[in-house]
PDB file of C-alpha atoms and ligand atoms in Angstrom:
ATOM      1  CA  MET A   1      19.342  -0.686  -7.052  1.00  0.00           C
ATOM      2  CA  GLN A   2      16.644   0.076  -4.267  1.00  0.00           C
ATOM      3  CA  LEU A   3      14.636   1.859  -6.557  1.00  0.00           C
ATOM      4  CA  LEU A   4      14.361  -0.772  -9.078  1.00  0.00           C
ATOM      5  CA  LEU A   5      13.523  -3.414  -6.110  1.00  0.00           C
ATOM      6  CA  GLY A   6      11.136  -1.275  -5.030  1.00  0.00           C
ATOM      7  CA  PHE A   7       9.575  -1.131  -8.337  1.00  0.00           C
ATOM      8  CA  ILE A   8       9.459  -4.928  -8.577  1.00  0.00           C
ATOM      9  CA  LEU A   9       7.701  -5.516  -4.923  1.00  0.00           C
ATOM     10  CA  ALA A  10       5.563  -2.413  -5.835  1.00  0.00           C
ATOM     11  CA  LEU A  11       4.520  -4.152  -9.177  1.00  0.00           C
ATOM     12  CA  LEU A  12       4.064  -7.747  -7.531  1.00  0.00           C
ATOM     13  CA  ILE A  13       1.809  -6.172  -4.398  1.00  0.00           C
ATOM     14  CA  ALA A  14      -0.381  -4.265  -7.061  1.00  0.00           C
ATOM     15  CA  TYR A  15      -0.845  -7.490  -8.805  1.00  0.00           C
ATOM     16  CA  LEU A  16      -1.465  -9.834  -6.345  1.00  0.00           C
ATOM     17  CA  ALA A  17      -4.065  -7.185  -4.966  1.00  0.00           C
ATOM     18  CA  TYR A  18      -5.787  -6.821  -8.200  1.00  0.00           C
ATOM     19  CA  ARG A  19      -6.128 -10.510  -8.684  1.00  0.00           C
ATOM     20  CA  ALA A  20      -7.650 -10.902  -5.167  1.00  0.00           C
ATOM     21  CA  HIS A  21     -10.202  -7.898  -5.953  1.00  0.00           C
ATOM     22  CA  SER A  22      -8.907  -5.404  -3.521  1.00  0.00           C
ATOM     23  CA  LEU A  23      -7.804  -3.296  -6.521  1.00  0.00           C
ATOM     24  CA  ASN A  24      -9.277  -2.591 -10.001  1.00  0.00           C
ATOM     25  CA  LYS A  25      -6.917  -2.011 -12.884  1.00  0.00           C
ATOM     26  CA  SER A  26      -6.613   1.670 -12.180  1.00  0.00           C
ATOM     27  CA  GLY A  27      -5.887   1.733  -8.921  1.00  0.00           C
ATOM     28  CA  ALA A  28      -3.224  -1.014  -9.557  1.00  0.00           C
ATOM     29  CA  TYR A  29      -1.549   0.920 -11.795  1.00  0.00           C
ATOM     30  CA  ALA A  30      -2.100   3.728  -9.034  1.00  0.00           C
ATOM     31  CA  ALA A  31      -0.728   1.507  -6.050  1.00  0.00           C
ATOM     32  CA  ALA A  32       2.204   0.431  -8.213  1.00  0.00           C
ATOM     33  CA  PHE A  33       2.944   3.901  -8.628  1.00  0.00           C
ATOM     34  CA  THR A  34       2.552   5.200  -5.162  1.00  0.00           C
ATOM     35  CA  GLY A  35       4.192   1.681  -3.851  1.00  0.00           C
ATOM     36  CA  THR A  36       7.407   2.613  -6.309  1.00  0.00           C
ATOM     37  CA  ILE A  37       8.241   5.981  -4.644  1.00  0.00           C
ATOM     38  CA  ILE A  38       7.645   4.890  -1.049  1.00  0.00           C
ATOM     39  CA  PHE A  39       9.786   1.491  -1.410  1.00  0.00           C
ATOM     40  CA  GLY A  40      12.095   2.726  -3.468  1.00  0.00           C
ATOM     41  CA  ILE A  41      13.096   6.274  -1.959  1.00  0.00           C
ATOM     42  CA  GLY A  42      11.802   5.214   1.717  1.00  0.00           C
ATOM     43  CA  GLY A  43      13.354   1.164   1.604  1.00  0.00           C
ATOM     44  CA  TRP A  44      11.967  -1.715   4.095  1.00  0.00           C
ATOM     45  CA  GLU A  45      11.148   0.462   7.131  1.00  0.00           C
ATOM     46  CA  TRP A  46       8.759   2.305   5.129  1.00  0.00           C
ATOM     47  CA  ALA A  47       7.483  -0.545   3.391  1.00  0.00           C
ATOM     48  CA  ILE A  48       6.228  -2.197   6.436  1.00  0.00           C
ATOM     49  CA  LEU A  49       4.233   1.002   7.409  1.00  0.00           C
ATOM     50  CA  LEU A  50       2.784   1.029   4.161  1.00  0.00           C
ATOM     51  CA  LEU A  51       1.711  -2.510   3.743  1.00  0.00           C
ATOM     52  CA  THR A  52       0.657  -2.469   7.389  1.00  0.00           C
ATOM     53  CA  PHE A  53      -2.076   0.238   6.156  1.00  0.00           C
ATOM     54  CA  PHE A  54      -2.742  -1.846   3.327  1.00  0.00           C
ATOM     55  CA  ILE A  55      -3.176  -5.496   3.930  1.00  0.00           C
ATOM     56  CA  THR A  56      -5.321  -4.739   7.539  1.00  0.00           C
ATOM     57  CA  SER A  57      -7.333  -2.318   5.280  1.00  0.00           C
ATOM     58  CA  SER A  58      -7.694  -4.466   2.722  1.00  0.00           C
ATOM     59  CA  ALA A  59      -8.646  -7.173   5.310  1.00  0.00           C
ATOM     60  CA  LEU A  60     -11.178  -5.346   7.533  1.00  0.00           C
ATOM     61  CA  SER A  61     -13.131  -4.383   4.500  1.00  0.00           C
ATOM     62  CA  ARG A  62     -14.111  -8.117   3.579  1.00  0.00           C
ATOM     63  CA  ALA A  63     -14.460  -8.978   7.381  1.00  0.00           C
ATOM     64  CA  PHE A  64     -17.692  -8.658   9.201  1.00  0.00           C
ATOM     65  CA  LYS A  65     -19.738  -9.085   5.997  1.00  0.00           C
ATOM     66  CA  LYS A  66     -22.770 -10.241   7.866  1.00  0.00           C
ATOM     67  CA  GLN A  67     -23.081  -6.887   9.855  1.00  0.00           C
ATOM     68  CA  LYS A  68     -22.183  -4.683   6.828  1.00  0.00           C
ATOM     69  CA  GLN A  69     -24.956  -6.168   4.791  1.00  0.00           C
ATOM     70  CA  GLY A  70     -27.135  -3.517   2.927  1.00  0.00           C
ATOM     71  CA  LEU A  71     -24.313  -1.177   3.765  1.00  0.00           C
ATOM     72  CA  ASP A  72     -22.007  -1.263   0.819  1.00  0.00           C
ATOM     73  CA  GLU A  73     -24.690   1.206  -1.146  1.00  0.00           C
ATOM     74  CA  LYS A  74     -23.902   3.620   1.659  1.00  0.00           C
ATOM     75  CA  PHE A  75     -20.321   3.937   1.037  1.00  0.00           C
ATOM     76  CA  SER A  76     -19.313   5.202  -2.728  1.00  0.00           C
ATOM     77  CA  LYS A  77     -17.188   2.601  -4.012  1.00  0.00           C
ATOM     78  CA  GLY A  78     -17.080  -1.559  -3.223  1.00  0.00           C
ATOM     79  CA  HIS A  79     -14.219  -3.255  -2.083  1.00  0.00           C
ATOM     80  CA  GLU A  80     -12.409  -2.822  -5.224  1.00  0.00           C
ATOM     81  CA  ARG A  81     -10.491   0.665  -4.801  1.00  0.00           C
ATOM     82  CA  ASP A  82      -9.350   2.442  -7.970  1.00  0.00           C
ATOM     83  CA  ALA A  83      -7.127   5.234  -8.072  1.00  0.00           C
ATOM     84  CA  GLY A  84      -8.887   7.900  -6.696  1.00  0.00           C
ATOM     85  CA  GLN A  85      -9.312   6.137  -3.605  1.00  0.00           C
ATOM     86  CA  VAL A  86      -5.248   5.027  -3.591  1.00  0.00           C
ATOM     87  CA  PHE A  87      -3.898   8.369  -4.347  1.00  0.00           C
ATOM     88  CA  GLY A  88      -6.361   9.806  -1.599  1.00  0.00           C
ATOM     89  CA  ASN A  89      -5.309   7.352   1.045  1.00  0.00           C
ATOM     90  CA  GLY A  90      -1.824   7.308  -0.009  1.00  0.00           C
ATOM     91  CA  GLY A  91      -1.010  10.469  -1.888  1.00  0.00           C
ATOM     92  CA  VAL A  92       0.004  12.534   1.118  1.00  0.00           C
ATOM     93  CA  ALA A  93       2.314   9.527   2.264  1.00  0.00           C
ATOM     94  CA  ALA A  94       4.209   9.295  -1.239  1.00  0.00           C
ATOM     95  CA  LEU A  95       4.688  13.192  -0.814  1.00  0.00           C
ATOM     96  CA  PHE A  96       6.586  12.389   2.317  1.00  0.00           C
ATOM     97  CA  ALA A  97       8.385   9.784   1.371  1.00  0.00           C
ATOM     98  CA  ALA A  98       9.906  11.805  -2.215  1.00  0.00           C
ATOM     99  CA  LEU A  99      10.882  14.677   0.724  1.00  0.00           C
ATOM    100  CA  HIS A 100      13.033  11.792   2.390  1.00  0.00           C
ATOM    101  CA  PHE A 101      14.797  11.916  -1.046  1.00  0.00           C
ATOM    102  CA  PHE A 102      15.929  15.780  -0.942  1.00  0.00           C
ATOM    103  CA  TYR A 103      16.269  15.660   2.373  1.00  0.00           C
ATOM    104  CA  PRO A 104      17.811  12.513   3.547  1.00  0.00           C
ATOM    105  CA  GLU A 105      19.100  13.938   7.090  1.00  0.00           C
ATOM    106  CA  SER A 106      15.994  15.288   8.355  1.00  0.00           C
ATOM    107  CA  THR A 107      13.301  13.496  10.481  1.00  0.00           C
ATOM    108  CA  LEU A 108      10.331  15.327   9.679  1.00  0.00           C
ATOM    109  CA  PRO A 109       9.545  13.320   6.133  1.00  0.00           C
ATOM    110  CA  TRP A 110       9.410   9.892   8.636  1.00  0.00           C
ATOM    111  CA  VAL A 111       6.991  11.968  10.907  1.00  0.00           C
ATOM    112  CA  GLY A 112       4.814  13.263   8.380  1.00  0.00           C
ATOM    113  CA  PHE A 113       4.645   9.927   6.181  1.00  0.00           C
ATOM    114  CA  ALA A 114       3.716   7.653   9.653  1.00  0.00           C
ATOM    115  CA  ALA A 115       1.097  10.519  10.155  1.00  0.00           C
ATOM    116  CA  ALA A 116      -0.499  10.746   7.525  1.00  0.00           C
ATOM    117  CA  LEU A 117      -0.868   6.706   7.817  1.00  0.00           C
ATOM    118  CA  ALA A 118      -1.994   6.682  10.907  1.00  0.00           C
ATOM    119  CA  ALA A 119      -4.608   8.698  10.104  1.00  0.00           C
ATOM    120  CA  VAL A 120      -6.052   7.038   7.171  1.00  0.00           C
ATOM    121  CA  ASN A 121      -5.353   3.887   8.906  1.00  0.00           C
ATOM    122  CA  ALA A 122      -7.446   5.582  11.723  1.00  0.00           C
ATOM    123  CA  ASP A 123      -9.894   6.282   9.771  1.00  0.00           C
ATOM    124  CA  THR A 124     -10.466   3.084   7.661  1.00  0.00           C
ATOM    125  CA  TRP A 125     -10.450   1.147  10.861  1.00  0.00           C
ATOM    126  CA  ALA A 126     -13.472   3.045  12.201  1.00  0.00           C
ATOM    127  CA  THR A 127     -15.175   2.977   9.136  1.00  0.00           C
ATOM    128  CA  GLU A 128     -14.817  -0.875   8.807  1.00  0.00           C
ATOM    129  CA  LEU A 129     -15.203  -2.001  12.470  1.00  0.00           C
ATOM    130  CA  GLY A 130     -17.325   0.784  13.273  1.00  0.00           C
ATOM    131  CA  VAL A 131     -20.181  -0.932  12.244  1.00  0.00           C
ATOM    132  CA  LEU A 132     -19.978  -3.724  15.003  1.00  0.00           C
ATOM    133  CA  ASN A 133     -21.124  -1.156  17.353  1.00  0.00           C
ATOM    134  CA  PRO A 134     -24.347  -2.124  18.695  1.00  0.00           C
ATOM    135  CA  HIS A 135     -26.549   1.190  18.476  1.00  0.00           C
ATOM    136  CA  PRO A 136     -26.516   3.484  15.361  1.00  0.00           C
ATOM    137  CA  PRO A 137     -23.923   6.073  15.073  1.00  0.00           C
ATOM    138  CA  ARG A 138     -24.441   9.665  16.038  1.00  0.00           C
ATOM    139  CA  MET A 139     -23.391  13.126  14.262  1.00  0.00           C
ATOM    140  CA  ILE A 140     -20.237  14.543  15.233  1.00  0.00           C
ATOM    141  CA  THR A 141     -21.526  17.719  14.661  1.00  0.00           C
ATOM    142  CA  ASN A 142     -24.329  16.972  16.725  1.00  0.00           C
ATOM    143  CA  LEU A 143     -23.978  14.118  19.086  1.00  0.00           C
ATOM    144  CA  THR A 144     -27.629  14.188  20.116  1.00  0.00           C
ATOM    145  CA  LYS A 145     -28.430  13.654  16.571  1.00  0.00           C
ATOM    146  CA  VAL A 146     -28.820   9.537  15.812  1.00  0.00           C
ATOM    147  CA  VAL A 147     -28.019   8.369  12.318  1.00  0.00           C
ATOM    148  CA  GLU A 148     -28.276   5.064  10.249  1.00  0.00           C
ATOM    149  CA  LYS A 149     -25.167   2.769   9.991  1.00  0.00           C
ATOM    150  CA  GLY A 150     -22.601   3.963   7.502  1.00  0.00           C
ATOM    151  CA  THR A 151     -23.578   7.802   7.487  1.00  0.00           C
ATOM    152  CA  SER A 152     -20.572  10.080   6.723  1.00  0.00           C
ATOM    153  CA  GLY A 153     -19.715  12.372   9.617  1.00  0.00           C
ATOM    154  CA  GLY A 154     -21.762   9.618  11.998  1.00  0.00           C
ATOM    155  CA  ILE A 155     -19.402   8.334  14.818  1.00  0.00           C
ATOM    156  CA  SER A 156     -19.520   5.890  17.436  1.00  0.00           C
ATOM    157  CA  LEU A 157     -17.911   4.437  20.124  1.00  0.00           C
ATOM    158  CA  PHE A 158     -16.800   0.991  18.961  1.00  0.00           C
ATOM    159  CA  GLY A 159     -15.440   3.069  15.827  1.00  0.00           C
ATOM    160  CA  THR A 160     -13.526   5.687  17.900  1.00  0.00           C
ATOM    161  CA  PHE A 161     -11.991   2.733  19.403  1.00  0.00           C
ATOM    162  CA  ALA A 162     -11.352   1.193  16.401  1.00  0.00           C
ATOM    163  CA  SER A 163      -9.542   4.436  15.228  1.00  0.00           C
ATOM    164  CA  LEU A 164      -7.514   4.726  18.397  1.00  0.00           C
ATOM    165  CA  LEU A 165      -6.447   1.100  17.755  1.00  0.00           C
ATOM    166  CA  GLY A 166      -5.517   1.581  13.936  1.00  0.00           C
ATOM    167  CA  SER A 167      -3.767   4.824  14.766  1.00  0.00           C
ATOM    168  CA  ALA A 168      -1.826   3.175  17.316  1.00  0.00           C
ATOM    169  CA  VAL A 169      -0.493   0.219  15.490  1.00  0.00           C
ATOM    170  CA  ILE A 170       1.092   2.548  12.837  1.00  0.00           C
ATOM    171  CA  GLY A 171       2.642   5.173  15.799  1.00  0.00           C
ATOM    172  CA  LEU A 172       3.995   1.714  17.316  1.00  0.00           C
ATOM    173  CA  LEU A 173       5.747   0.549  14.108  1.00  0.00           C
ATOM    174  CA  ALA A 174       6.829   4.012  12.993  1.00  0.00           C
ATOM    175  CA  VAL A 175       8.721   4.690  16.536  1.00  0.00           C
ATOM    176  CA  LEU A 176       9.835   0.916  16.259  1.00  0.00           C
ATOM    177  CA  LEU A 177      11.007   1.076  12.878  1.00  0.00           C
ATOM    178  CA  ALA A 178      12.249   5.099  12.942  1.00  0.00           C
ATOM    179  CA  PRO A 179      15.699   4.925  10.853  1.00  0.00           C
ATOM    180  CA  ALA A 180      18.889   5.147  13.076  1.00  0.00           C
ATOM    181  CA  ASP A 181      20.366   8.554  14.295  1.00  0.00           C
ATOM    182  CA  ASN A 182      16.836   9.794  14.007  1.00  0.00           C
ATOM    183  CA  ALA A 183      14.900  11.853  16.571  1.00  0.00           C
ATOM    184  CA  LEU A 184      12.523   9.201  16.803  1.00  0.00           C
ATOM    185  CA  SER A 185      14.907   6.368  16.815  1.00  0.00           C
ATOM    186  CA  THR A 186      14.252   3.604  19.879  1.00  0.00           C
ATOM    187  CA  ASN A 187      16.473   3.645  22.584  1.00  0.00           C
ATOM    188  CA  TYR A 188      16.183   2.054  25.983  1.00  0.00           C
ATOM    189  CA  PHE A 189      17.741   4.733  27.649  1.00  0.00           C
ATOM    190  CA  HIS A 190      14.751   7.177  26.505  1.00  0.00           C
ATOM    191  CA  LEU A 191      12.119   5.446  27.192  1.00  0.00           C
ATOM    192  CA  HIS A 192       9.756   7.796  28.052  1.00  0.00           C
ATOM    193  CA  ARG A 193      11.006   9.835  25.163  1.00  0.00           C
ATOM    194  CA  THR A 194       9.849   6.864  23.077  1.00  0.00           C
ATOM    195  CA  GLN A 195       6.411   6.616  24.664  1.00  0.00           C
ATOM    196  CA  VAL A 196       6.066  10.402  23.842  1.00  0.00           C
ATOM    197  CA  GLN A 197       6.265   9.799  20.339  1.00  0.00           C
ATOM    198  CA  VAL A 198       4.023   6.894  20.078  1.00  0.00           C
ATOM    199  CA  LEU A 199       1.373   9.174  21.361  1.00  0.00           C
ATOM    200  CA  LEU A 200       2.303  11.903  19.287  1.00  0.00           C
ATOM    201  CA  ILE A 201       1.819   9.811  15.811  1.00  0.00           C
ATOM    202  CA  THR A 202      -1.327   8.230  17.583  1.00  0.00           C
ATOM    203  CA  ALA A 203      -2.747  11.792  18.404  1.00  0.00           C
ATOM    204  CA  ALA A 204      -2.106  12.811  14.937  1.00  0.00           C
ATOM    205  CA  GLY A 205      -3.532  10.078  13.314  1.00  0.00           C
ATOM    206  CA  ILE A 206      -7.111  10.386  15.168  1.00  0.00           C
ATOM    207  CA  ALA A 207      -7.139  14.025  14.853  1.00  0.00           C
ATOM    208  CA  GLY A 208      -7.084  13.521  11.102  1.00  0.00           C
ATOM    209  CA  SER A 209      -9.462  10.558  11.309  1.00  0.00           C
ATOM    210  CA  LEU A 210     -11.967  13.109  13.159  1.00  0.00           C
ATOM    211  CA  PHE A 211     -11.509  15.753  11.074  1.00  0.00           C
ATOM    212  CA  ASP A 212     -12.720  13.042   8.209  1.00  0.00           C
ATOM    213  CA  SER A 213     -15.670  12.669  10.063  1.00  0.00           C
ATOM    214  CA  PHE A 214     -16.221  16.323  10.475  1.00  0.00           C
ATOM    215  CA  LEU A 215     -15.966  16.992   6.904  1.00  0.00           C
ATOM    216  CA  GLY A 216     -18.377  14.084   6.192  1.00  0.00           C
ATOM    217  CA  ALA A 217     -20.633  16.013   8.354  1.00  0.00           C
ATOM    218  CA  THR A 218     -20.118  19.299   6.815  1.00  0.00           C
ATOM    219  CA  VAL A 219     -18.804  19.904   3.497  1.00  0.00           C
ATOM    220  CA  GLN A 220     -18.451  16.666   1.866  1.00  0.00           C
ATOM    221  CA  ALA A 221     -20.743  15.969  -1.314  1.00  0.00           C
ATOM    222  CA  MET A 222     -23.993  14.391  -0.589  1.00  0.00           C
ATOM    223  CA  TYR A 223     -26.109  12.732  -3.007  1.00  0.00           C
ATOM    224  CA  PHE A 224     -29.830  11.572  -2.632  1.00  0.00           C
ATOM    225  CA  CYS A 225     -31.340   8.314  -4.542  1.00  0.00           C
ATOM    226  CA  PRO A 226     -34.900   9.458  -5.314  1.00  0.00           C
ATOM    227  CA  LYS A 227     -35.830   5.495  -6.039  1.00  0.00           C
ATOM    228  CA  ASP A 228     -34.360   4.189  -2.752  1.00  0.00           C
ATOM    229  CA  ASN A 229     -34.883   7.365  -0.750  1.00  0.00           C
ATOM    230  CA  LYS A 230     -31.590   7.297   0.361  1.00  0.00           C
ATOM    231  CA  GLU A 231     -28.744   9.484   1.349  1.00  0.00           C
ATOM    232  CA  THR A 232     -25.606   7.914  -0.465  1.00  0.00           C
ATOM    233  CA  GLU A 233     -21.568   9.388  -1.343  1.00  0.00           C
ATOM    234  CA  LYS A 234     -22.509   7.523  -4.915  1.00  0.00           C
ATOM    235  CA  HIS A 235     -22.874   9.966  -8.360  1.00  0.00           C
ATOM    236  CA  PRO A 236     -23.244  10.285 -10.663  1.00  0.00           C
ATOM    237  CA  LEU A 237     -25.468   6.641 -10.313  1.00  0.00           C
ATOM    238  CA  HIS A 238     -26.586   5.133  -7.383  1.00  0.00           C
ATOM    239  CA  THR A 239     -25.912   1.107  -6.775  1.00  0.00           C
ATOM    240  CA  CYS A 240     -29.561   0.904  -8.084  1.00  0.00           C
ATOM    241  CA  GLY A 241     -28.506   2.525 -11.506  1.00  0.00           C
ATOM    242  CA  THR A 242     -30.719   5.676 -10.800  1.00  0.00           C
ATOM    243  CA  GLN A 243     -29.365   8.952 -11.201  1.00  0.00           C
ATOM    244  CA  THR A 244     -28.229  10.567  -7.519  1.00  0.00           C
ATOM    245  CA  ILE A 245     -29.190  14.127  -7.068  1.00  0.00           C
ATOM    246  CA  HIS A 246     -27.012  16.404  -5.182  1.00  0.00           C
ATOM    247  CA  ILE A 247     -28.232  17.426  -1.642  1.00  0.00           C
ATOM    248  CA  ARG A 248     -25.559  18.965   0.234  1.00  0.00           C
ATOM    249  CA  GLY A 249     -21.988  19.861   0.397  1.00  0.00           C
ATOM    250  CA  TRP A 250     -19.316  20.872  -2.084  1.00  0.00           C
ATOM    251  CA  THR A 251     -19.753  18.716  -5.549  1.00  0.00           C
ATOM    252  CA  TRP A 252     -15.519  18.719  -5.804  1.00  0.00           C
ATOM    253  CA  LEU A 253     -14.928  17.366  -2.330  1.00  0.00           C
ATOM    254  CA  ASP A 254     -15.808  13.604  -2.851  1.00  0.00           C
ATOM    255  CA  ASN A 255     -14.533  10.784  -0.670  1.00  0.00           C
ATOM    256  CA  ASP A 256     -10.967  10.126  -1.979  1.00  0.00           C
ATOM    257  CA  TRP A 257     -10.407  14.467  -1.458  1.00  0.00           C
ATOM    258  CA  VAL A 258     -11.788  13.962   2.310  1.00  0.00           C
ATOM    259  CA  ASN A 259      -9.134  10.748   2.796  1.00  0.00           C
ATOM    260  CA  PHE A 260      -6.651  12.709   1.443  1.00  0.00           C
ATOM    261  CA  ALA A 261      -7.785  15.874   3.769  1.00  0.00           C
ATOM    262  CA  CYS A 262      -7.771  13.531   6.526  1.00  0.00           C
ATOM    263  CA  SER A 263      -4.580  12.440   6.289  1.00  0.00           C
ATOM    264  CA  ALA A 264      -3.256  16.173   5.418  1.00  0.00           C
ATOM    265  CA  PHE A 265      -4.730  16.766   8.603  1.00  0.00           C
ATOM    266  CA  GLY A 266      -2.890  14.132  10.627  1.00  0.00           C
ATOM    267  CA  VAL A 267       0.390  15.781   9.223  1.00  0.00           C
ATOM    268  CA  ILE A 268      -0.402  18.913  10.611  1.00  0.00           C
ATOM    269  CA  THR A 269      -1.358  17.937  13.952  1.00  0.00           C
ATOM    270  CA  SER A 270       1.921  15.572  14.019  1.00  0.00           C
ATOM    271  CA  LEU A 271       3.994  18.587  13.087  1.00  0.00           C
ATOM    272  CA  LEU A 272       2.278  20.897  15.496  1.00  0.00           C
ATOM    273  CA  LEU A 273       2.840  18.448  18.276  1.00  0.00           C
ATOM    274  CA  THR A 274       6.260  17.363  17.322  1.00  0.00           C
ATOM    275  CA  GLY A 275       7.291  21.622  17.702  1.00  0.00           C
ATOM    276  CA  LEU A 276       5.586  21.365  21.484  1.00  0.00           C
ATOM    277  CA  PHE A 277       7.321  18.046  22.331  1.00  0.00           C
TER     278      PHE A 277
HETATM  279 ZN1   ZN B 301     -30.782   3.999  -5.873  1.00  0.00          ZN
END
């Protein structure tokens, strides 16, 4: 029954997002599939966490249009997310929802799910809000090197603060909504422990987001548009229609895989920290 309700809810949200141009057709199918697993197996707590990421990231990608003018071509895709982006951002989270089906008594699927979403939420908030930073970003691998806004691997004070906020929102919700009888469940008599858990998920999310920037600065596939004389993630064609040339990074490691790695790194961090506390 819950699986059927999850399917209907996922289908409805994917359809609305498609109509609002937040998702293209392949993205809508991917979102319906991912949503069915997460809503259908997890339930409403899992749904709220996923929707917090999905709704805030869709809204933020539309906000501050003026400040983002001319930046769109730097990012490999526009506002309409496709299947690759949906699986890149939600694939690891869906995997942990599936784990919850096989290990319903274990806390770890919820921790992993929350950490995966905290990481992609941190990364999205940093990308979308980082453009508001008054100064251009600096390379994460070389903080003395100033780069153009929107460059992969570039970080700024504002973007880092945005990633902290994006991660903390998921961390806070993850602890508030933790399933009962769960090691993460909120309990006023264990407020201290609860705070530690919020910090744990938040830290995992920031770690994932920083790892994303690190990959962007080092091994992510980067291309060059000879017509615009610009570095871009776009391949094979730039926004102007010109064929882009590979200049650095692993050709298979596109933005979707980097997002996937971002959430996976968040999960690994959360599991390591869970072991510590
Ligand atoms: Zn071009």
